[in-house]
Amino acid sequence: MQARKKYVLLGLCTCCWLLLYYWGGLQERLLGLLTHRRGEVVRPWPNWLDRDLLPGYADQAELQNAGGPGDSPRQRRQSWAGIYKDSRCRMDTCFDFARCQGQSSFRVYIYPPEKGERVSESYRKILTSVVESRYFTSDPREACLFVLGIDTLDRDQLSTQFVPNMDERIRGYPLWNDGRNHVIFNLYSGTWPNYTEDLGFNVGQAILAKASLNTEHFRPGFDISIPLFSKEHPQKGGERGWLVRNTVPPRRKYLLMFKGKRYLTGIGSDTRNALHHIHNGKDIVSLTTCRHGKDWEKHKDARCDHDNQEYERFDYQELLHNSTFCLVPRGRRLGSFRFLESLQAACIPVLLSNGWELPFSDVIQWNQAVIEGDERLLLQVPSTVRAVGTDRVLALRQRTQMLWEAYFSSVDKIVLTTLEIIKDRVNSHISRNKFMWNALPGGLLVLPEYSTHLAHYPFYYLNLGISPGQEFTAVIHATSPLVSQSQPIMKLLQVVSKSKYCSQIIILWNSEKPPPHRSKWPPMPVPLIITDGRRKTSSRFLPNAAIETEAVLSLDEDTVLLTSEINFAFHVWQSFPERIVGYPPRSHFWDPVKKAWGYTSKWTNEYSIVLTGAAFYHRYYHHLFSHYLPSSLRALVDRTSNCEDILMNFLVSSVTHLPPIKVAQRKQYKEMPILQVRPEIHPKKVFLGHCFMSDKGTKMAPWANPEHFTQRQECVNTFASWFGYMPLVHSQFRLDPVLFKDHVSVLRKRYKDLERV
């Protein structure tokens, strides 16, 4: 009985399905016949509201065509497959990982340019960024990745930068191997009037780092979408974002703005032709002009004169500075210069470019910085942005600044981000996660070789709600031979070891003479380790496996401190673990006469540097100092035996965008100017490490040498040149213990020793 019911139910379902199919098909055929007889055309999707309900808005045909050129998706895929035969490439199918094994596993080689080769300014910047990166190699046998020496940025055949015969030329490269392990940079593809994505040559199995990539053609996990940038885009550094901290109110004078070209001939975004419908001249300013190109007047339409007149009423920079949202519609291609301009200006981009694979989409969470609109729903954009709450506006604007400064403000950062993404794919077992890429200070300053755990980086402590460790390691930089038990380093060892937070002491022996036997050193309540500094000034900041704590106390051998001062500075560092916290301050300034940066050691209320002769910082900066900074800067430090403390301050401030922290110290604190030593050891005046020996047997402070100060001035300018900007930040902030210098009983003070003179 149960089986019979099942068969009856199945039969009824089949009948219903046949009726629906027959009746639906019949209706469709009748509708088609009637439409054909009447000579009407069925309107394609989207089915907009009747024109009578939209007085003064776009014509019906104009709105229907807002989606762009009419090639079907199948036609576009077939066209793409004809140009890119390896359209299904993935890292595991089109990349040779065997080339990327070894101790220095990720190296990038650039093919040498041919004699008389023309290279555009933008491509020259890209090549320079690769050469100056820590991954460059001049030996192709060491290379994991290859970059063409031929300019591939502009593949518009009408451009003066177009390079012909690419297929023939790249096949002549003995290591081409159908593009395997090659990366091809491109900004412009196709030519007038269609501007297809045809590069004019077969990229084979090469990785495309391309602007205006279409999602239909993008090979996920293989290609990399990069931003469209102008030839004026800076090589290094770049300008800071325009958002001032704690800007109130977060909304600006104009709600939404756009100012740009409208295309009269050739392919272009039909969305731009409809932008005038949302312009009200008050809080929404949407302006286009026909006045571009040599023969624009021959093709101008009825709106051009009015649009051009309205276009001239508003200044573009003024709109950028005073708008909350910026429209970023597609131009001839999917990408637009407006994208980077909006990010820098903290004007939240509203994207109207359907199908655009956003730059570095593999790692950047763009929903936290932009609003992605639909070209077919242009008229809904004003109401959409009005509905964004104030808190959300501020969060979006802040994220635009983080992304701009981390990845887009210079060609260097764009190129390095591209290389780092590829490197993470190659070394997937030690790669950055999405949080590292999308949180300050950005993925370029997070080296996964150090650790893949967020809790091991000082700038994530606050986000994770964790506290720094409760102990520190003291690293004492020793440059003088040990000849007496009364030398300052002996007293310093006693003072540091008395701190209850001291876990161990490491003496970095940087003297010409070998270190004395362990029996020559005083007994310590904590482990004492003597390591060889190999007479390199920068060795004090090289990663040291012996350092077990997060906090490092860097000390010079002649530093004079109290245990209370050390304890207090450590407590301060625990509140600011991502910064340098210490005692001796210095400052930089801009000299308008010399048009160069200056360095001063005057004691004033303002400072931007804390010398590492007595300072706390996180041990991660040792790793960053050695693996992020170029070897040329470390070689400069070693050659001059100077400036390593300034370089470390540059590095930390570039990570945090904040100044170091100065803590209270005894007024009489000075770096030891003169120290008596045995005259027979150094009979002549010679430069040794950080000090000078005179023929009278006195060890003079480094600033006694007239070249010392000049070298530091030059270092400041050299470091600023490499960073591309001045990362040091001035501050007048100083932290003192509670009741410090107050006229109350010493017994009530936690750091009572700081009162003693």
mmCIF file with all atom_site columns, C-alpha atoms in Angstrom, residues 558-685:
data_model
loop_
_atom_site.group_PDB
_atom_site.id
_atom_site.type_symbol
_atom_site.label_atom_id
_atom_site.label_alt_id
_atom_site.label_comp_id
_atom_site.label_asym_id
_atom_site.label_entity_id
_atom_site.label_seq_id
_atom_site.pdbx_PDB_ins_code
_atom_site.Cartn_x
_atom_site.Cartn_y
_atom_site.Cartn_z
_atom_site.occupancy
_atom_site.B_iso_or_equiv
_atom_site.pdbx_formal_charge
_atom_site.auth_seq_id
_atom_site.auth_comp_id
_atom_site.auth_asym_id
_atom_site.auth_atom_id
_atom_site.pdbx_PDB_model_num
ATOM 1   C CA . ASP A 1 558 ? 79.979  53.344 29.834 1.00 0.00 ? 558 ASP A CA 1
ATOM 2   C CA . THR A 1 559 ? 76.292  54.047 30.515 1.00 0.00 ? 559 THR A CA 1
ATOM 3   C CA . VAL A 1 560 ? 75.575  55.266 34.056 1.00 0.00 ? 560 VAL A CA 1
ATOM 4   C CA . LEU A 1 561 ? 72.136  54.298 35.371 1.00 0.00 ? 561 LEU A CA 1
ATOM 5   C CA . LEU A 1 562 ? 70.435  53.276 38.599 1.00 0.00 ? 562 LEU A CA 1
ATOM 6   C CA . THR A 1 563 ? 68.492  50.061 39.014 1.00 0.00 ? 563 THR A CA 1
ATOM 7   C CA . SER A 1 564 ? 65.399  52.149 39.763 1.00 0.00 ? 564 SER A CA 1
ATOM 8   C CA . GLU A 1 565 ? 65.785  53.972 36.466 1.00 0.00 ? 565 GLU A CA 1
ATOM 9   C CA . ILE A 1 566 ? 66.012  50.678 34.604 1.00 0.00 ? 566 ILE A CA 1
ATOM 10  C CA . ASN A 1 567 ? 62.940  49.281 36.375 1.00 0.00 ? 567 ASN A CA 1
ATOM 11  C CA . PHE A 1 568 ? 60.864  52.374 35.656 1.00 0.00 ? 568 PHE A CA 1
ATOM 12  C CA . ALA A 1 569 ? 61.866  52.470 31.969 1.00 0.00 ? 569 ALA A CA 1
ATOM 13  C CA . PHE A 1 570 ? 60.906  48.804 31.662 1.00 0.00 ? 570 PHE A CA 1
ATOM 14  C CA . HIS A 1 571 ? 57.454  49.480 33.133 1.00 0.00 ? 571 HIS A CA 1
ATOM 15  C CA . VAL A 1 572 ? 56.991  52.288 30.608 1.00 0.00 ? 572 VAL A CA 1
ATOM 16  C CA . TRP A 1 573 ? 58.068  50.022 27.742 1.00 0.00 ? 573 TRP A CA 1
ATOM 17  C CA . GLN A 1 574 ? 55.439  47.470 28.749 1.00 0.00 ? 574 GLN A CA 1
ATOM 18  C CA . SER A 1 575 ? 52.827  50.129 27.979 1.00 0.00 ? 575 SER A CA 1
ATOM 19  C CA . PHE A 1 576 ? 54.467  51.029 24.638 1.00 0.00 ? 576 PHE A CA 1
ATOM 20  C CA . PRO A 1 577 ? 56.042  47.751 23.441 1.00 0.00 ? 577 PRO A CA 1
ATOM 21  C CA . GLU A 1 578 ? 56.140  48.783 19.777 1.00 0.00 ? 578 GLU A CA 1
ATOM 22  C CA . ARG A 1 579 ? 58.299  51.870 20.459 1.00 0.00 ? 579 ARG A CA 1
ATOM 23  C CA . ILE A 1 580 ? 61.799  52.691 21.666 1.00 0.00 ? 580 ILE A CA 1
ATOM 24  C CA . VAL A 1 581 ? 61.744  53.761 25.330 1.00 0.00 ? 581 VAL A CA 1
ATOM 25  C CA . GLY A 1 582 ? 64.852  55.262 26.851 1.00 0.00 ? 582 GLY A CA 1
ATOM 26  C CA . TYR A 1 583 ? 66.845  58.147 28.255 1.00 0.00 ? 583 TYR A CA 1
ATOM 27  C CA . PRO A 1 584 ? 69.281  60.131 26.086 1.00 0.00 ? 584 PRO A CA 1
ATOM 28  C CA . PRO A 1 585 ? 67.267  62.221 23.556 1.00 0.00 ? 585 PRO A CA 1
ATOM 29  C CA . ARG A 1 586 ? 68.343  63.832 20.285 1.00 0.00 ? 586 ARG A CA 1
ATOM 30  C CA . SER A 1 587 ? 66.494  65.618 17.511 1.00 0.00 ? 587 SER A CA 1
ATOM 31  C CA . HIS A 1 588 ? 66.463  66.301 13.787 1.00 0.00 ? 588 HIS A CA 1
ATOM 32  C CA . PHE A 1 589 ? 65.475  69.473 11.951 1.00 0.00 ? 589 PHE A CA 1
ATOM 33  C CA . TRP A 1 590 ? 65.172  70.822 8.431  1.00 0.00 ? 590 TRP A CA 1
ATOM 34  C CA . ASP A 1 591 ? 67.812  73.347 7.388  1.00 0.00 ? 591 ASP A CA 1
ATOM 35  C CA . PRO A 1 592 ? 66.189  75.617 4.767  1.00 0.00 ? 592 PRO A CA 1
ATOM 36  C CA . VAL A 1 593 ? 69.531  77.198 3.849  1.00 0.00 ? 593 VAL A CA 1
ATOM 37  C CA . LYS A 1 594 ? 71.322  73.934 3.104  1.00 0.00 ? 594 LYS A CA 1
ATOM 38  C CA . LYS A 1 595 ? 68.060  72.306 2.024  1.00 0.00 ? 595 LYS A CA 1
ATOM 39  C CA . ALA A 1 596 ? 69.009  69.248 4.005  1.00 0.00 ? 596 ALA A CA 1
ATOM 40  C CA . TRP A 1 597 ? 68.183  67.545 7.274  1.00 0.00 ? 597 TRP A CA 1
ATOM 41  C CA . GLY A 1 598 ? 70.185  68.455 10.340 1.00 0.00 ? 598 GLY A CA 1
ATOM 42  C CA . TYR A 1 599 ? 70.967  66.656 13.602 1.00 0.00 ? 599 TYR A CA 1
ATOM 43  C CA . THR A 1 600 ? 71.300  68.250 17.009 1.00 0.00 ? 600 THR A CA 1
ATOM 44  C CA . SER A 1 601 ? 72.313  66.997 20.446 1.00 0.00 ? 601 SER A CA 1
ATOM 45  C CA . LYS A 1 602 ? 71.046  70.051 22.330 1.00 0.00 ? 602 LYS A CA 1
ATOM 46  C CA . TRP A 1 603 ? 68.910  69.258 25.335 1.00 0.00 ? 603 TRP A CA 1
ATOM 47  C CA . THR A 1 604 ? 65.515  70.784 24.652 1.00 0.00 ? 604 THR A CA 1
ATOM 48  C CA . ASN A 1 605 ? 61.911  69.921 25.387 1.00 0.00 ? 605 ASN A CA 1
ATOM 49  C CA . GLU A 1 606 ? 61.519  68.503 21.878 1.00 0.00 ? 606 GLU A CA 1
ATOM 50  C CA . TYR A 1 607 ? 63.139  65.299 20.629 1.00 0.00 ? 607 TYR A CA 1
ATOM 51  C CA . SER A 1 608 ? 62.685  62.734 17.844 1.00 0.00 ? 608 SER A CA 1
ATOM 52  C CA . ILE A 1 609 ? 65.444  60.220 18.661 1.00 0.00 ? 609 ILE A CA 1
ATOM 53  C CA . VAL A 1 610 ? 66.235  58.208 21.778 1.00 0.00 ? 610 VAL A CA 1
ATOM 54  C CA . LEU A 1 611 ? 69.788  56.900 21.699 1.00 0.00 ? 611 LEU A CA 1
ATOM 55  C CA . THR A 1 612 ? 70.137  53.154 22.048 1.00 0.00 ? 612 THR A CA 1
ATOM 56  C CA . GLY A 1 613 ? 72.979  53.542 24.547 1.00 0.00 ? 613 GLY A CA 1
ATOM 57  C CA . ALA A 1 614 ? 70.237  53.212 27.185 1.00 0.00 ? 614 ALA A CA 1
ATOM 58  C CA . ALA A 1 615 ? 66.896  52.139 25.700 1.00 0.00 ? 615 ALA A CA 1
ATOM 59  C CA . PHE A 1 616 ? 64.308  49.366 25.613 1.00 0.00 ? 616 PHE A CA 1
ATOM 60  C CA . TYR A 1 617 ? 62.753  47.970 22.433 1.00 0.00 ? 617 TYR A CA 1
ATOM 61  C CA . HIS A 1 618 ? 61.209  44.725 21.170 1.00 0.00 ? 618 HIS A CA 1
ATOM 62  C CA . ARG A 1 619 ? 63.523  42.014 19.887 1.00 0.00 ? 619 ARG A CA 1
ATOM 63  C CA . TYR A 1 620 ? 61.576  41.844 16.570 1.00 0.00 ? 620 TYR A CA 1
ATOM 64  C CA . TYR A 1 621 ? 63.376  45.021 15.539 1.00 0.00 ? 621 TYR A CA 1
ATOM 65  C CA . HIS A 1 622 ? 66.632  43.058 15.487 1.00 0.00 ? 622 HIS A CA 1
ATOM 66  C CA . HIS A 1 623 ? 65.139  40.843 12.794 1.00 0.00 ? 623 HIS A CA 1
ATOM 67  C CA . LEU A 1 624 ? 63.707  43.810 10.889 1.00 0.00 ? 624 LEU A CA 1
ATOM 68  C CA . PHE A 1 625 ? 67.014  45.680 11.122 1.00 0.00 ? 625 PHE A CA 1
ATOM 69  C CA . SER A 1 626 ? 68.885  42.762 9.560  1.00 0.00 ? 626 SER A CA 1
ATOM 70  C CA . HIS A 1 627 ? 66.412  41.557 6.938  1.00 0.00 ? 627 HIS A CA 1
ATOM 71  C CA . TYR A 1 628 ? 64.341  44.603 5.971  1.00 0.00 ? 628 TYR A CA 1
ATOM 72  C CA . LEU A 1 629 ? 66.993  47.309 5.740  1.00 0.00 ? 629 LEU A CA 1
ATOM 73  C CA . PRO A 1 630 ? 69.383  47.125 2.765  1.00 0.00 ? 630 PRO A CA 1
ATOM 74  C CA . SER A 1 631 ? 72.937  45.925 3.290  1.00 0.00 ? 631 SER A CA 1
ATOM 75  C CA . SER A 1 632 ? 74.199  49.297 2.023  1.00 0.00 ? 632 SER A CA 1
ATOM 76  C CA . LEU A 1 633 ? 72.891  51.112 5.113  1.00 0.00 ? 633 LEU A CA 1
ATOM 77  C CA . ARG A 1 634 ? 74.350  48.537 7.488  1.00 0.00 ? 634 ARG A CA 1
ATOM 78  C CA . ALA A 1 635 ? 77.669  48.765 5.608  1.00 0.00 ? 635 ALA A CA 1
ATOM 79  C CA . LEU A 1 636 ? 77.630  52.539 6.102  1.00 0.00 ? 636 LEU A CA 1
ATOM 80  C CA . VAL A 1 637 ? 77.188  52.046 9.842  1.00 0.00 ? 637 VAL A CA 1
ATOM 81  C CA . ASP A 1 638 ? 80.052  49.565 9.995  1.00 0.00 ? 638 ASP A CA 1
ATOM 82  C CA . ARG A 1 639 ? 82.337  51.688 7.829  1.00 0.00 ? 639 ARG A CA 1
ATOM 83  C CA . THR A 1 640 ? 81.915  54.810 9.952  1.00 0.00 ? 640 THR A CA 1
ATOM 84  C CA . SER A 1 641 ? 81.420  53.027 13.302 1.00 0.00 ? 641 SER A CA 1
ATOM 85  C CA . ASN A 1 642 ? 78.610  55.486 13.798 1.00 0.00 ? 642 ASN A CA 1
ATOM 86  C CA . CYS A 1 643 ? 74.859  56.117 13.335 1.00 0.00 ? 643 CYS A CA 1
ATOM 87  C CA . GLU A 1 644 ? 73.510  52.662 14.208 1.00 0.00 ? 644 GLU A CA 1
ATOM 88  C CA . ASP A 1 645 ? 71.311  54.242 16.895 1.00 0.00 ? 645 ASP A CA 1
ATOM 89  C CA . ILE A 1 646 ? 69.910  56.783 14.415 1.00 0.00 ? 646 ILE A CA 1
ATOM 90  C CA . LEU A 1 647 ? 69.167  54.027 11.898 1.00 0.00 ? 647 LEU A CA 1
ATOM 91  C CA . MET A 1 648 ? 67.283  52.000 14.500 1.00 0.00 ? 648 MET A CA 1
ATOM 92  C CA . ASN A 1 649 ? 65.177  55.073 15.346 1.00 0.00 ? 649 ASN A CA 1
ATOM 93  C CA . PHE A 1 650 ? 64.419  55.582 11.650 1.00 0.00 ? 650 PHE A CA 1
ATOM 94  C CA . LEU A 1 651 ? 63.326  51.966 11.360 1.00 0.00 ? 651 LEU A CA 1
ATOM 95  C CA . VAL A 1 652 ? 61.043  51.912 14.415 1.00 0.00 ? 652 VAL A CA 1
ATOM 96  C CA . SER A 1 653 ? 59.430  55.263 13.569 1.00 0.00 ? 653 SER A CA 1
ATOM 97  C CA . SER A 1 654 ? 58.782  54.075 9.999  1.00 0.00 ? 654 SER A CA 1
ATOM 98  C CA . VAL A 1 655 ? 56.904  51.103 11.452 1.00 0.00 ? 655 VAL A CA 1
ATOM 99  C CA . THR A 1 656 ? 54.881  52.966 14.074 1.00 0.00 ? 656 THR A CA 1
ATOM 100 C CA . HIS A 1 657 ? 54.629  56.481 12.536 1.00 0.00 ? 657 HIS A CA 1
ATOM 101 C CA . LEU A 1 658 ? 55.134  57.584 16.142 1.00 0.00 ? 658 LEU A CA 1
ATOM 102 C CA . PRO A 1 659 ? 57.994  59.117 18.145 1.00 0.00 ? 659 PRO A CA 1
ATOM 103 C CA . PRO A 1 660 ? 60.034  57.218 20.730 1.00 0.00 ? 660 PRO A CA 1
ATOM 104 C CA . ILE A 1 661 ? 59.271  57.616 24.442 1.00 0.00 ? 661 ILE A CA 1
ATOM 105 C CA . LYS A 1 662 ? 61.599  59.526 26.735 1.00 0.00 ? 662 LYS A CA 1
ATOM 106 C CA . VAL A 1 663 ? 61.537  58.697 30.444 1.00 0.00 ? 663 VAL A CA 1
ATOM 107 C CA . ALA A 1 664 ? 62.708  60.620 33.490 1.00 0.00 ? 664 ALA A CA 1
ATOM 108 C CA . GLN A 1 665 ? 66.359  60.585 34.374 1.00 0.00 ? 665 GLN A CA 1
ATOM 109 C CA . ARG A 1 666 ? 68.647  62.148 36.923 1.00 0.00 ? 666 ARG A CA 1
ATOM 110 C CA . LYS A 1 667 ? 69.653  65.649 35.915 1.00 0.00 ? 667 LYS A CA 1
ATOM 111 C CA . GLN A 1 668 ? 73.350  64.895 36.167 1.00 0.00 ? 668 GLN A CA 1
ATOM 112 C CA . TYR A 1 669 ? 73.120  62.002 33.693 1.00 0.00 ? 669 TYR A CA 1
ATOM 113 C CA . LYS A 1 670 ? 75.706  62.422 30.935 1.00 0.00 ? 670 LYS A CA 1
ATOM 114 C CA . GLU A 1 671 ? 77.422  59.995 28.635 1.00 0.00 ? 671 GLU A CA 1
ATOM 115 C CA . MET A 1 672 ? 80.910  59.599 30.108 1.00 0.00 ? 672 MET A CA 1
ATOM 116 C CA . PRO A 1 673 ? 83.141  62.197 28.476 1.00 0.00 ? 673 PRO A CA 1
ATOM 117 C CA . ILE A 1 674 ? 86.522  61.018 29.794 1.00 0.00 ? 674 ILE A CA 1
ATOM 118 C CA . LEU A 1 675 ? 87.757  57.736 31.200 1.00 0.00 ? 675 LEU A CA 1
ATOM 119 C CA . GLN A 1 676 ? 91.263  57.066 32.541 1.00 0.00 ? 676 GLN A CA 1
ATOM 120 C CA . VAL A 1 677 ? 93.025  54.085 30.972 1.00 0.00 ? 677 VAL A CA 1
ATOM 121 C CA . ARG A 1 678 ? 96.544  52.771 31.009 1.00 0.00 ? 678 ARG A CA 1
ATOM 122 C CA . PRO A 1 679 ? 98.725  54.882 28.683 1.00 0.00 ? 679 PRO A CA 1
ATOM 123 C CA . GLU A 1 680 ? 100.902 51.989 27.587 1.00 0.00 ? 680 GLU A CA 1
ATOM 124 C CA . ILE A 1 681 ? 97.986  50.246 25.887 1.00 0.00 ? 681 ILE A CA 1
ATOM 125 C CA . HIS A 1 682 ? 97.201  53.049 23.429 1.00 0.00 ? 682 HIS A CA 1
ATOM 126 C CA . PRO A 1 683 ? 100.226 55.321 23.070 1.00 0.00 ? 683 PRO A CA 1
ATOM 127 C CA . LYS A 1 684 ? 98.728  57.100 20.029 1.00 0.00 ? 684 LYS A CA 1
ATOM 128 C CA . LYS A 1 685 ? 95.403  58.723 19.360 1.00 0.00 ? 685 LYS A CA 1
#
